Amino acid sequence: MATTKFDPKREIPSYTARHGRFDLVEVPPLRYAMVDGEGDPNTVPEYAAAVEALYAVSYAVKFQSKRDLDRDYVVGPLEGLWSADDPSTFVTREKSAWSWTMMIWQPDWLTPEVQEAAIAKALAKAPAVARLRFETLDEGLCVQTLHRGAYDDEGPTLARLHDEFMPAEGLRFNGRHHEVYFGDPRRSAPEKLRTILRQPVARVSAR
């Protein structure tokens, strides 16, 4: 009998967003493998190394989970937390000013033994695994939308989010800008890419 795979994109509601509108959502605490870095992701070598490490560990964990725990699942999409001293650089796309945490979702049923075994296997393939950590992210109330197209075309949508939607709804920033990537920019045309743009928020006044 085939084991049913858990697919986070189908089972976790916050992995669904709508194009052309901003929605307020409650994002549950989720477990991730994470690697930190800074600078333009298109040019700094640390970014590619971080992504390589995340996928190496995530697939090693998946196979370890299936073998040791008899629980299989679909590896989650690549995600990124982004920050800058000046948030307007996300609109102007001054990427050298950005700090980032790249990450991939991990099931909450994983044991430390499974994670440690996976890291040991992946370390030989991707040295940046040494920088990786597992951590729970609790974002809570967020605004999110689905962006279609190239990453560098996100600016106008983020400007509307920051300058129009959030002030109108009485919301303030309450965490790092979060992106969830569907599609591989190395294999897909820019117009085919889909990205969830998410901003953790808090209310500044009762509504």
Short mmCIF file of C-alpha atoms in Angstrom, two decimals:
data_model
loop_
_atom_site.label_atom_id
_atom_site.label_comp_id
_atom_site.label_asym_id
_atom_site.label_seq_id
_atom_site.Cartn_x
_atom_site.Cartn_y
_atom_site.Cartn_z
CA MET A 1 0.00 0.00 0.00
CA ALA A 2 1.46 3.35 -1.06
CA THR A 3 2.19 5.87 1.68
CA THR A 4 0.37 9.18 1.25
CA LYS A 5 2.80 12.06 0.95
CA PHE A 6 2.18 15.17 3.02
CA ASP A 7 2.39 18.20 0.72
CA PRO A 8 2.82 21.49 2.62
CA LYS A 9 1.60 23.52 -0.36
CA ARG A 10 -1.73 21.69 -0.19
CA GLU A 11 -2.07 21.09 3.55
CA ILE A 12 -0.91 24.43 5.00
CA PRO A 13 -3.35 27.22 4.02
CA SER A 14 -0.78 30.03 4.18
CA TYR A 15 0.95 28.56 1.11
CA THR A 16 -2.02 29.80 -0.92
CA ALA A 17 -2.29 33.45 -1.97
CA ARG A 18 -4.36 35.39 -4.50
CA HIS A 19 -3.03 37.51 -7.33
CA GLY A 20 -4.22 41.11 -7.53
CA ARG A 21 -5.26 41.57 -3.91
CA PHE A 22 -3.85 41.71 -0.39
CA ASP A 23 -5.23 39.26 2.17
CA LEU A 24 -4.80 39.22 5.93
CA VAL A 25 -3.88 35.70 7.07
CA GLU A 26 -2.82 33.98 10.29
CA VAL A 27 0.34 31.99 9.61
CA PRO A 28 0.92 29.16 12.11
CA PRO A 29 4.32 28.49 13.68
CA LEU A 30 6.33 26.53 11.10
CA ARG A 31 9.66 24.71 11.31
CA TYR A 32 12.42 25.54 8.81
CA ALA A 33 15.98 24.74 7.85
CA MET A 34 17.67 28.17 7.59
CA VAL A 35 20.90 29.73 6.35
CA ASP A 36 21.72 33.44 6.85
CA GLY A 37 23.62 35.81 4.58
CA GLU A 38 23.71 39.29 3.10
CA GLY A 39 24.22 41.06 -0.20
CA ASP A 40 22.88 40.79 -3.73
CA PRO A 41 21.64 37.21 -4.25
CA ASN A 42 22.57 37.45 -7.93
CA THR A 43 26.25 38.09 -7.24
CA VAL A 44 27.38 36.94 -3.77
CA PRO A 45 28.66 33.33 -3.79
CA GLU A 46 27.25 32.75 -0.30
CA TYR A 47 23.71 32.89 -1.63
CA ALA A 48 24.12 30.01 -4.10
CA ALA A 49 25.98 28.03 -1.44
CA ALA A 50 23.15 28.59 1.05
CA VAL A 51 20.50 27.39 -1.40
CA GLU A 52 22.59 24.33 -2.27
CA ALA A 53 22.93 23.48 1.42
CA LEU A 54 19.21 23.85 2.06
CA TYR A 55 18.23 21.48 -0.73
CA ALA A 56 20.95 18.97 0.20
CA VAL A 57 19.72 18.79 3.79
CA SER A 58 16.01 18.92 2.92
CA TYR A 59 16.21 15.93 0.59
CA ALA A 60 18.46 14.03 3.00
CA VAL A 61 15.93 14.66 5.79
CA LYS A 62 13.06 13.56 3.55
CA PHE A 63 14.69 10.22 2.76
CA GLN A 64 15.74 9.74 6.40
CA SER A 65 12.15 10.42 7.52
CA LYS A 66 10.77 7.91 5.05
CA ARG A 67 13.29 5.26 6.06
CA ASP A 68 13.37 5.73 9.84
CA LEU A 69 9.91 7.12 10.60
CA ASP A 70 7.90 5.69 7.69
CA ARG A 71 6.61 9.18 6.92
CA ASP A 72 7.03 10.65 3.46
CA TYR A 73 6.36 14.18 2.27
CA VAL A 74 6.96 16.66 -0.53
CA VAL A 75 9.96 18.94 0.02
CA GLY A 76 8.68 22.48 0.44
CA PRO A 77 9.47 25.45 -1.81
CA LEU A 78 12.45 27.70 -1.29
CA GLU A 79 11.59 30.70 0.88
CA GLY A 80 13.42 33.84 1.94
CA LEU A 81 13.25 36.36 4.77
CA TRP A 82 14.61 39.71 3.66
CA SER A 83 15.53 42.83 5.62
CA ALA A 84 17.32 46.14 5.14
CA ASP A 85 18.02 49.22 7.21
CA ASP A 86 15.88 51.13 4.70
CA PRO A 87 12.76 49.15 3.64
CA SER A 88 12.44 51.32 0.53
CA THR A 89 15.34 49.36 -0.99
CA PHE A 90 12.88 46.52 -1.62
CA VAL A 91 10.94 48.86 -3.89
CA THR A 92 14.03 50.34 -5.57
CA ARG A 93 15.68 46.86 -5.74
CA GLU A 94 19.00 47.96 -4.20
CA LYS A 95 19.94 44.36 -3.49
CA SER A 96 23.42 44.98 -2.12
CA ALA A 97 21.74 46.52 0.94
CA TRP A 98 19.72 43.41 1.75
CA SER A 99 20.24 40.80 4.44
CA TRP A 100 18.57 37.43 3.93
CA THR A 101 17.68 34.14 5.54
CA MET A 102 16.96 31.45 2.98
CA MET A 103 14.93 28.51 4.21
CA ILE A 104 12.88 25.42 3.41
CA TRP A 105 9.95 24.11 5.47
CA GLN A 106 10.52 21.01 7.62
CA PRO A 107 7.86 18.68 9.08
CA ASP A 108 7.22 19.02 12.80
CA TRP A 109 7.41 15.24 13.30
CA LEU A 110 11.15 15.09 12.60
CA THR A 111 13.33 13.93 15.48
CA PRO A 112 16.74 15.42 16.32
CA GLU A 113 18.30 12.08 15.37
CA VAL A 114 16.80 12.24 11.87
CA GLN A 115 17.98 15.82 11.40
CA GLU A 116 21.50 15.09 12.64
CA ALA A 117 21.84 12.05 10.38
CA ALA A 118 20.68 14.09 7.38
CA ILE A 119 23.14 16.91 8.13
CA ALA A 120 26.00 14.43 8.39
CA LYS A 121 25.12 13.01 4.95
CA ALA A 122 24.64 16.40 3.29
CA LEU A 123 27.75 18.07 4.71
CA ALA A 124 30.06 16.21 2.32
CA LYS A 125 28.07 17.44 -0.68
CA ALA A 126 27.50 21.03 0.43
CA PRO A 127 30.01 22.59 2.87
CA ALA A 128 27.62 25.47 3.65
CA VAL A 129 25.51 22.93 5.55
CA ALA A 130 27.78 23.81 8.47
CA ARG A 131 25.99 27.21 8.60
CA LEU A 132 22.50 25.67 8.60
CA ARG A 133 20.16 25.59 11.58
CA PHE A 134 16.64 24.36 12.30
CA GLU A 135 14.29 26.93 13.79
CA THR A 136 10.58 27.57 14.31
CA LEU A 137 9.23 30.79 12.78
CA ASP A 138 6.04 32.22 14.30
CA GLU A 139 4.82 35.05 12.08
CA GLY A 140 1.18 35.28 13.17
CA LEU A 141 -0.84 38.01 11.45
CA CYS A 142 0.45 38.72 7.93
CA VAL A 143 -0.58 40.41 4.70
CA GLN A 144 0.18 38.45 1.56
CA THR A 145 -0.44 38.41 -2.16
CA LEU A 146 0.65 36.35 -5.15
CA HIS A 147 3.08 38.03 -7.54
CA ARG A 148 3.28 36.73 -11.11
CA GLY A 149 6.39 37.51 -13.10
CA ALA A 150 10.02 38.46 -12.58
CA TYR A 151 11.32 39.16 -9.10
CA ASP A 152 12.50 42.61 -10.17
CA ASP A 153 8.91 43.54 -11.02
CA GLU A 154 7.78 43.21 -7.39
CA GLY A 155 8.51 46.86 -6.57
CA PRO A 156 5.13 48.42 -7.49
CA THR A 157 3.21 45.73 -5.56
CA LEU A 158 5.37 46.24 -2.47
CA ALA A 159 4.94 50.01 -2.76
CA ARG A 160 1.16 49.59 -2.72
CA LEU A 161 1.40 47.23 0.24
CA HIS A 162 3.65 49.52 2.29
CA ASP A 163 2.26 52.93 1.33
CA GLU A 164 -1.44 52.25 0.70
CA PHE A 165 -2.82 49.00 2.10
CA MET A 166 -1.02 48.94 5.45
CA PRO A 167 -1.73 52.58 6.40
CA ALA A 168 -5.35 52.26 5.30
CA GLU A 169 -5.82 49.15 7.46
CA GLY A 170 -4.01 50.57 10.49
CA LEU A 171 -1.13 48.11 10.24
CA ARG A 172 2.58 48.37 10.98
CA PHE A 173 5.59 46.20 10.16
CA ASN A 174 6.04 43.32 12.60
CA GLY A 175 8.72 41.11 11.06
CA ARG A 176 10.88 40.56 8.01
CA HIS A 177 9.61 40.61 4.45
CA HIS A 178 8.95 37.00 3.44
CA GLU A 179 8.87 35.49 -0.05
CA VAL A 180 7.82 31.97 -1.07
CA TYR A 181 9.09 30.89 -4.49
CA PHE A 182 7.14 28.61 -6.83
CA GLY A 183 9.12 27.74 -9.92
CA ASP A 184 12.81 27.70 -10.75
CA PRO A 185 14.15 30.89 -12.37
CA ARG A 186 16.87 28.80 -14.04
CA ARG A 187 14.27 26.77 -15.94
CA SER A 188 11.19 29.00 -16.20
CA ALA A 189 10.59 32.18 -18.17
CA PRO A 190 10.30 35.19 -15.84
CA GLU A 191 6.62 35.69 -16.67
CA LYS A 192 5.90 32.13 -15.52
CA LEU A 193 7.29 32.60 -12.01
CA ARG A 194 4.92 32.84 -9.04
CA THR A 195 5.95 34.27 -5.68
CA ILE A 196 4.01 34.78 -2.47
CA LEU A 197 4.90 38.20 -1.03
CA ARG A 198 4.21 38.19 2.71
CA GLN A 199 4.63 40.86 5.37
CA PRO A 200 4.10 40.14 9.08
CA VAL A 201 2.07 42.98 10.58
CA ALA A 202 0.52 44.25 13.82
CA ARG A 203 -2.37 46.62 14.34
CA VAL A 204 -1.57 50.16 15.42
CA SER A 205 -5.15 50.92 16.39
CA ALA A 206 -8.37 49.02 17.05
CA ARG A 207 -10.61 48.65 14.01
#
